[in-house]
Short mmCIF file of C-alpha atoms and ligand atoms in Angstrom, two decimals:
data_model
loop_
_atom_site.label_atom_id
_atom_site.label_comp_id
_atom_site.label_asym_id
_atom_site.label_seq_id
_atom_site.Cartn_x
_atom_site.Cartn_y
_atom_site.Cartn_z
CA UNK A 1 95.66 -40.20 105.05
CA UNK A 2 94.02 -42.86 107.22
CA UNK A 3 94.82 -46.42 106.30
CA UNK A 4 92.16 -48.96 105.46
CA UNK A 5 91.55 -51.59 108.16
CA UNK A 6 92.95 -55.02 107.49
CA UNK A 7 90.34 -57.79 107.28
CA UNK A 8 91.22 -59.09 110.75
CA UNK A 9 90.57 -55.66 112.27
CA UNK A 10 87.11 -55.46 110.76
CA UNK A 11 84.54 -55.81 113.50
CA UNK A 12 86.37 -58.80 114.94
CA UNK A 13 85.33 -57.93 118.51
CA UNK A 14 81.67 -57.75 117.73
CA UNK A 15 80.87 -60.23 114.98
CA UNK A 16 77.25 -61.15 115.60
CA UNK A 17 75.22 -63.16 113.13
CA UNK A 18 71.48 -62.66 112.84
CA UNK A 19 70.97 -66.09 114.42
CA UNK A 20 73.14 -65.14 117.43
CA UNK A 21 71.34 -61.81 117.69
CA UNK A 22 67.92 -63.48 117.69
CA UNK A 23 68.99 -66.13 120.21
CA UNK A 24 70.37 -63.41 122.50
CA UNK A 25 67.04 -61.56 122.23
CA UNK A 26 65.13 -64.75 122.91
CA UNK A 27 67.25 -65.42 126.01
CA UNK A 28 65.87 -62.20 127.49
CA UNK A 29 62.37 -63.70 127.37
CA UNK A 30 62.40 -66.84 129.53
CA UNK A 31 58.99 -67.95 128.22
CA UNK A 32 59.88 -67.55 124.54
CA UNK A 33 59.20 -70.73 122.61
CA UNK A 34 61.78 -70.11 119.89
CA UNK A 35 59.10 -70.17 117.17
CA UNK A 36 59.56 -66.52 116.26
CA UNK A 37 63.34 -66.99 115.92
CA UNK A 38 62.71 -70.05 113.78
CA UNK A 39 60.45 -68.04 111.43
CA UNK A 40 63.03 -65.28 111.04
CA UNK A 41 65.68 -67.87 110.34
CA UNK A 42 63.48 -69.14 107.45
CA UNK A 43 63.32 -65.59 106.09
CA UNK A 44 67.09 -65.32 106.39
CA UNK A 45 67.58 -68.59 104.51
CA UNK A 46 65.04 -67.73 101.79
CA UNK A 47 66.46 -64.27 101.18
CA UNK A 48 70.03 -65.59 100.94
CA UNK A 49 68.74 -67.95 98.28
CA UNK A 50 66.89 -65.12 96.47
CA UNK A 51 70.01 -62.93 96.63
CA UNK A 52 72.00 -65.70 94.95
CA UNK A 53 69.33 -66.19 92.25
CA UNK A 54 69.22 -62.43 91.55
CA UNK A 55 72.99 -62.32 91.20
CA UNK A 56 72.97 -65.22 88.76
CA UNK A 57 69.74 -64.28 86.97
CA UNK A 58 71.28 -63.34 83.64
CA UNK A 59 73.52 -66.41 83.62
CA UNK A 60 70.63 -68.71 84.53
CA UNK A 61 68.37 -67.11 81.93
CA UNK A 62 65.69 -66.08 84.43
CA UNK A 63 65.47 -62.39 83.63
CA UNK A 64 62.37 -61.05 81.91
CA UNK A 65 58.67 -61.53 82.38
CA UNK A 66 56.40 -64.56 82.53
CA UNK A 67 53.34 -64.85 80.34
CA UNK A 68 51.23 -64.53 83.47
CA UNK A 69 49.89 -61.68 85.58
CA UNK A 70 49.63 -61.72 89.35
CA UNK A 71 46.47 -61.17 91.35
CA UNK A 72 46.97 -57.42 91.04
CA UNK A 73 46.86 -57.65 87.23
CA UNK A 74 50.57 -56.86 87.01
CA UNK A 75 53.04 -58.62 84.74
CA UNK A 76 55.09 -61.11 86.77
CA UNK A 77 58.81 -61.35 86.31
CA UNK A 78 60.32 -64.85 86.35
CA UNK A 79 62.16 -63.89 89.50
CA UNK A 80 58.91 -62.76 91.16
CA UNK A 81 57.77 -66.35 90.85
CA UNK A 82 61.11 -67.83 91.98
CA UNK A 83 61.27 -65.51 95.02
CA UNK A 84 57.66 -66.24 95.91
CA UNK A 85 58.13 -70.01 95.72
CA UNK A 86 61.33 -69.79 97.75
CA UNK A 87 59.70 -67.86 100.59
CA UNK A 88 56.64 -70.10 100.61
CA UNK A 89 58.73 -73.24 100.71
CA UNK A 90 61.09 -71.98 103.46
CA UNK A 91 58.33 -70.49 105.61
CA UNK A 92 55.80 -73.21 104.89
CA UNK A 93 57.83 -75.83 106.70
CA UNK A 94 58.32 -73.80 109.89
CA UNK A 95 56.39 -74.69 113.00
CA UNK A 96 54.92 -71.56 114.50
CA UNK A 97 53.31 -70.24 111.33
CA UNK A 98 49.59 -70.64 110.75
CA UNK A 99 49.21 -68.64 107.52
CA UNK A 100 51.43 -67.15 104.84
CA UNK A 101 50.20 -64.50 102.43
CA UNK A 102 52.03 -63.10 99.43
CA UNK A 103 51.51 -60.13 97.17
CA UNK A 104 51.80 -62.60 94.30
CA UNK A 105 49.05 -64.96 95.50
CA UNK A 106 45.34 -64.39 95.25
CA UNK A 107 44.54 -66.23 98.48
CA UNK A 108 46.47 -66.66 101.71
CA UNK A 109 47.87 -70.13 102.32
CA UNK A 110 46.57 -71.83 105.45
CA UNK A 111 49.49 -74.05 106.41
CA UNK A 112 47.60 -76.41 108.72
CA UNK A 113 43.93 -77.11 109.11
CA UNK A 114 44.20 -77.92 112.81
CA UNK A 115 44.27 -74.23 113.90
CA UNK A 116 46.64 -75.16 116.69
CA UNK A 117 47.90 -72.79 119.38
CA UNK A 118 51.34 -74.12 118.47
CA UNK A 119 51.14 -71.89 115.40
CA UNK A 120 50.76 -68.36 116.74
CA UNK A 121 52.08 -66.34 113.77
CA UNK A 122 51.21 -65.15 110.26
CA UNK A 123 53.81 -64.04 107.68
CA UNK A 124 53.07 -61.65 104.80
CA UNK A 125 55.53 -60.67 102.10
CA UNK A 126 56.22 -58.87 98.87
CA UNK A 127 58.70 -61.44 97.55
CA UNK A 128 60.42 -59.15 95.09
CA UNK A 129 59.76 -55.45 95.28
CA UNK A 130 60.77 -53.33 92.29
CA UNK A 131 61.12 -56.41 90.10
CA UNK A 132 60.90 -54.38 86.89
CA UNK A 133 64.41 -53.11 87.85
CA UNK A 134 65.86 -56.59 87.40
CA UNK A 135 66.55 -56.48 83.68
CA UNK A 136 68.77 -53.43 84.18
CA UNK A 137 70.60 -54.81 87.23
CA UNK A 138 68.80 -52.29 89.45
CA UNK A 139 68.18 -52.81 93.14
CA UNK A 140 65.28 -55.00 94.23
CA UNK A 141 64.22 -56.33 97.62
CA UNK A 142 61.94 -58.49 99.75
CA UNK A 143 59.56 -56.92 102.28
CA UNK A 144 57.97 -58.92 105.11
CA UNK A 145 55.59 -58.50 108.00
CA UNK A 146 54.78 -60.83 110.92
CA UNK A 147 51.43 -60.74 112.69
CA UNK A 148 49.97 -62.76 115.53
CA UNK A 149 47.35 -65.28 114.50
CA UNK A 150 43.97 -64.89 116.19
CA UNK A 151 42.58 -68.41 116.18
CA UNK A 152 39.04 -67.10 116.77
CA UNK A 153 38.99 -65.64 113.24
CA UNK A 154 36.39 -67.10 110.90
CA UNK A 155 38.67 -67.20 107.86
CA UNK A 156 42.34 -66.70 106.96
CA UNK A 157 41.42 -63.41 105.30
CA UNK A 158 39.77 -62.18 108.50
CA UNK A 159 42.81 -63.28 110.53
CA UNK A 160 45.04 -61.26 108.23
CA UNK A 161 43.06 -58.03 108.17
CA UNK A 162 44.89 -56.39 111.07
CA UNK A 163 46.13 -52.84 111.23
CA UNK A 164 49.87 -52.24 110.98
CA UNK A 165 50.06 -51.38 114.69
CA UNK A 166 49.51 -55.10 115.36
CA UNK A 167 52.67 -56.18 113.53
CA UNK A 168 55.07 -58.01 115.84
CA UNK A 169 57.94 -57.70 113.40
CA UNK A 170 58.71 -56.28 109.99
CA UNK A 171 61.71 -56.03 107.74
CA UNK A 172 63.17 -55.92 104.31
CA UNK A 173 66.12 -57.38 102.48
CA UNK A 174 67.73 -55.29 99.79
CA UNK A 175 69.59 -57.03 96.98
CA UNK A 176 72.08 -54.36 95.93
CA UNK A 177 75.87 -54.20 95.73
CA UNK A 178 75.58 -55.87 99.13
CA UNK A 179 72.61 -57.73 100.56
CA UNK A 180 71.21 -55.85 103.55
CA UNK A 181 68.54 -56.94 106.02
CA UNK A 182 66.79 -54.28 108.09
CA UNK A 183 64.65 -55.70 110.86
CA UNK A 184 62.45 -54.61 113.72
CA UNK A 185 60.57 -56.63 116.28
CA UNK A 186 59.34 -53.56 118.06
CA UNK A 187 62.58 -52.73 119.88
CA UNK A 188 64.25 -50.37 117.44
CA UNK A 189 65.72 -51.24 114.06
CA UNK A 190 68.73 -53.46 113.47
CA UNK A 191 70.69 -53.65 110.23
CA UNK A 192 72.56 -56.73 109.02
CA UNK A 193 74.73 -57.22 105.94
CA UNK A 194 75.17 -60.59 104.26
CA UNK A 195 78.78 -61.69 104.21
CA UNK A 196 78.66 -63.90 101.11
CA UNK A 197 81.96 -65.57 101.94
CA UNK A 198 80.51 -67.16 105.08
CA UNK A 199 76.82 -67.04 104.11
CA UNK A 200 75.74 -65.18 107.21
CA UNK A 201 73.90 -61.91 107.88
CA UNK A 202 76.11 -59.94 110.31
CA UNK A 203 74.89 -57.14 112.55
CA UNK A 204 76.38 -53.85 111.30
CA UNK A 205 74.17 -51.30 113.06
CA UNK A 206 72.20 -51.58 116.25
CA UNK A 207 69.27 -49.25 116.85
CA UNK A 208 69.44 -47.53 113.47
CA UNK A 209 68.01 -43.99 113.60
CA UNK A 210 66.67 -42.15 110.59
CA UNK A 211 68.16 -38.63 110.21
CA UNK A 212 65.66 -36.03 111.43
CA UNK A 213 65.87 -34.03 108.20
CA UNK A 214 67.49 -34.09 104.75
CA UNK A 215 66.52 -32.06 101.71
CA UNK A 216 65.71 -35.01 99.46
CA UNK A 217 62.37 -36.30 98.23
CA UNK A 218 61.80 -39.58 96.47
CA UNK A 219 58.75 -39.87 94.23
CA UNK A 220 57.71 -40.48 90.63
CA UNK A 221 57.40 -36.80 89.79
CA UNK A 222 56.29 -37.58 86.24
CA UNK A 223 52.78 -38.08 87.67
CA UNK A 224 52.74 -34.68 89.36
CA UNK A 225 50.03 -33.23 87.08
CA UNK A 226 47.71 -35.87 88.52
CA UNK A 227 48.50 -35.16 92.18
CA UNK A 228 46.07 -33.46 94.56
CA UNK A 229 46.84 -29.81 95.28
CA UNK A 230 48.54 -30.41 98.64
CA UNK A 231 51.21 -32.63 97.01
CA UNK A 232 51.69 -30.14 94.15
CA UNK A 233 52.16 -27.32 96.63
CA UNK A 234 54.68 -29.38 98.61
CA UNK A 235 56.67 -30.00 95.42
CA UNK A 236 56.62 -26.31 94.56
CA UNK A 237 57.86 -25.51 98.08
CA UNK A 238 60.61 -28.19 97.83
CA UNK A 239 61.74 -26.79 94.46
CA UNK A 240 62.00 -23.34 95.99
CA UNK A 241 63.94 -24.63 98.99
CA UNK A 242 66.86 -26.42 97.42
CA UNK A 243 65.65 -30.02 97.53
CA UNK A 244 67.12 -32.86 95.49
CA UNK A 245 65.29 -35.85 94.11
CA UNK A 246 66.26 -39.54 94.12
CA UNK A 247 64.05 -42.31 92.74
CA UNK A 248 65.03 -45.92 92.17
CA UNK A 249 61.52 -47.15 91.31
CA UNK A 250 61.68 -49.81 94.01
CA UNK A 251 60.10 -48.76 97.28
CA UNK A 252 62.50 -50.91 99.26
CA UNK A 253 65.54 -49.19 97.72
CA UNK A 254 64.05 -45.71 97.96
CA UNK A 255 62.99 -46.11 101.59
CA UNK A 256 66.34 -47.68 102.50
CA UNK A 257 68.04 -44.58 101.16
CA UNK A 258 65.75 -42.45 103.32
CA UNK A 259 66.47 -44.65 106.36
CA UNK A 260 70.21 -44.12 105.95
CA UNK A 261 70.49 -40.59 104.56
CA UNK A 262 67.16 -39.05 105.49
CA UNK A 263 64.49 -37.46 103.31
CA UNK A 264 60.96 -38.41 102.40
CA UNK A 265 59.45 -41.08 100.17
CA UNK A 266 56.05 -40.35 98.61
CA UNK A 267 53.65 -42.32 96.46
CA UNK A 268 50.50 -40.17 96.21
CA UNK A 269 47.24 -41.18 94.53
CA UNK A 270 47.34 -40.82 90.72
CA UNK A 271 44.76 -41.09 87.94
CA UNK A 272 45.84 -44.70 87.32
CA UNK A 273 46.04 -45.57 91.03
CA UNK A 274 43.36 -43.38 92.65
CA UNK A 275 43.96 -44.66 96.19
CA UNK A 276 47.71 -45.03 95.69
CA UNK A 277 49.69 -47.88 94.16
CA UNK A 278 51.47 -49.50 97.07
CA UNK A 279 49.97 -52.42 98.89
CA UNK A 280 49.05 -51.64 102.48
CA UNK A 281 49.78 -55.02 104.02
CA UNK A 282 52.75 -56.16 101.95
CA UNK A 283 54.60 -52.89 101.44
CA UNK A 284 53.31 -49.83 103.32
CA UNK A 285 52.74 -51.35 106.78
CA UNK A 286 56.07 -53.15 107.17
CA UNK A 287 58.01 -50.16 105.86
CA UNK A 288 55.98 -47.80 108.07
CA UNK A 289 56.76 -49.89 111.16
CA UNK A 290 60.48 -49.80 110.34
CA UNK A 291 60.42 -46.06 109.67
CA UNK A 292 58.58 -45.33 112.93
CA UNK A 293 60.84 -47.65 114.92
CA UNK A 294 63.81 -45.71 113.52
CA UNK A 295 62.27 -42.40 114.69
CA UNK A 296 60.52 -41.44 111.44
CA UNK A 297 56.87 -40.98 110.49
CA UNK A 298 54.49 -42.47 107.94
CA UNK A 299 51.11 -41.22 106.76
CA UNK A 300 48.60 -42.35 104.17
CA UNK A 301 46.50 -39.33 103.31
CA UNK A 302 45.93 -37.67 106.69
CA UNK A 303 45.97 -40.98 108.60
CA UNK A 304 48.93 -42.65 110.27
CA UNK A 305 49.63 -45.58 107.93
CA UNK A 306 49.85 -48.10 110.76
CA UNK A 307 46.36 -47.20 112.01
CA UNK A 308 44.49 -48.01 108.79
CA UNK A 309 42.07 -50.86 109.32
CA UNK A 310 42.36 -52.98 106.14
CA UNK A 311 39.19 -53.93 104.26
CA UNK A 312 40.92 -56.41 102.02
CA UNK A 313 44.17 -58.26 101.82
CA UNK A 314 45.45 -56.68 98.63
CA UNK A 315 44.28 -53.17 99.46
CA UNK A 316 46.37 -50.30 98.13
CA UNK A 317 47.26 -47.03 99.77
CA UNK A 318 49.18 -43.80 99.29
CA UNK A 319 52.24 -43.14 101.47
CA UNK A 320 54.37 -40.30 102.77
CA UNK A 321 57.15 -41.71 104.95
CA UNK A 322 60.61 -40.83 106.15
CA UNK A 323 62.47 -38.31 108.30
CA UNK A 324 60.14 -36.73 110.86
CA UNK A 325 60.83 -33.13 109.81
CA UNK A 326 60.48 -33.95 106.11
CA UNK A 327 57.19 -35.76 106.61
CA UNK A 328 55.99 -32.72 108.62
CA UNK A 329 56.76 -30.46 105.64
CA UNK A 330 54.59 -32.62 103.38
CA UNK A 331 51.80 -32.94 105.95
CA UNK A 332 51.73 -29.17 106.47
CA UNK A 333 50.90 -28.78 102.78
CA UNK A 334 48.34 -31.59 102.89
CA UNK A 335 46.65 -30.04 105.93
CA UNK A 336 46.23 -26.77 103.99
CA UNK A 337 44.63 -28.68 101.10
CA UNK A 338 43.57 -32.12 102.38
CA UNK A 339 43.49 -34.84 99.69
CA UNK A 340 40.07 -36.50 99.37
P1 AHG B 1 56.42 -54.47 92.83
O1 AHG B 1 57.63 -54.67 91.98
O2 AHG B 1 56.46 -55.32 94.08
O3 AHG B 1 55.12 -54.61 92.09
O4 AHG B 1 56.43 -52.98 93.43
C1 AHG B 1 56.71 -51.89 92.61
C2 AHG B 1 56.29 -50.64 93.30
C3 AHG B 1 57.27 -50.06 94.29
O5 AHG B 1 58.37 -50.80 94.61
C4 AHG B 1 57.72 -48.79 93.64
O6 AHG B 1 57.89 -47.79 94.60
C5 AHG B 1 56.63 -48.47 92.68
O7 AHG B 1 56.06 -49.69 92.31
C6 AHG B 1 57.11 -47.75 91.46
O8 AHG B 1 56.01 -47.38 90.71
P2 AHG B 1 56.13 -46.37 89.47
O9 AHG B 1 56.78 -47.14 88.37
O10 AHG B 1 54.70 -46.03 89.19
O11 AHG B 1 56.92 -45.17 89.92
MN1 MN B 2 56.47 -54.15 95.74
MN1 MN B 3 56.63 -57.47 94.24
#
């Protein structure tokens, strides 16, 4: 029987915090201004704070819903509001950001009126994904996306309406038994785990690759009567071919599982959400960039998710994302019976 490593043996040669990782990346770009690193460090700080609030939520009495709804007409959890305020306050003070936009806010927040070239970036986020899991101590997460700011835009909304291919970085933080950050800035996917004893995200996997195939699908199958024929046929095929299902009800947790173990995550259009439920700019695009950077695929209907040109900031979409071979199996069925 192999013995467990002692704490001093654990990764001692290669301890690398997210800050060190980002500074090392920045050093490879002599003209880098450091603004991008500074923005990611705000996300790191905010998500450590959110992780701590989630862990203490029951004790602090902040579980449960508010009396308010967000811009999407969804009931807000108290922690949705706390997470949103935390991200806005951490990011809002960082030089380099022109605009922040949140799933929980009707309008984007223009941080400075001067439209300066010193502020070349935009940050978008879903502050707490899967927040209805909170009351049952289920996994939740934060999803974020960074875009470049085009100062020629006529309005913040116009500046934000960029396709997912334009993202310069994307990531998520999962608040589970451990707090995990998965990040891409277009050079593969890196995974960090928060060491709560020292308060630092440490690099645990460089260039994370999604398994090419795994017989698992992740979807809310209870809606299957409402799915278009192509999705129904895929499900029938999966049932006949020995697939398993896993569904946490938080996209960030379900897609993380797919990133690590392989499989496919689907949220097709339903009667209640005829174009899909997930938000293109706050959820689908950042997760699609991560999945593609890890060697996976992501489609919305028959279109590559990242190529959708958004019409509006809070636009929703369907998604099929995950292991390349598993996405191909779904797409084969959709090609035979294309959804409208
Ligand atoms: P949010 O909590 O940010 O509103 O997102 C919830 C989303 C997503 O995380 C998840 O995949 C999906 O809602 C679950 O929806 P169903 O309950 O319809 O399955
Ligand atoms: Mn969400
Ligand atoms: Mn949310």
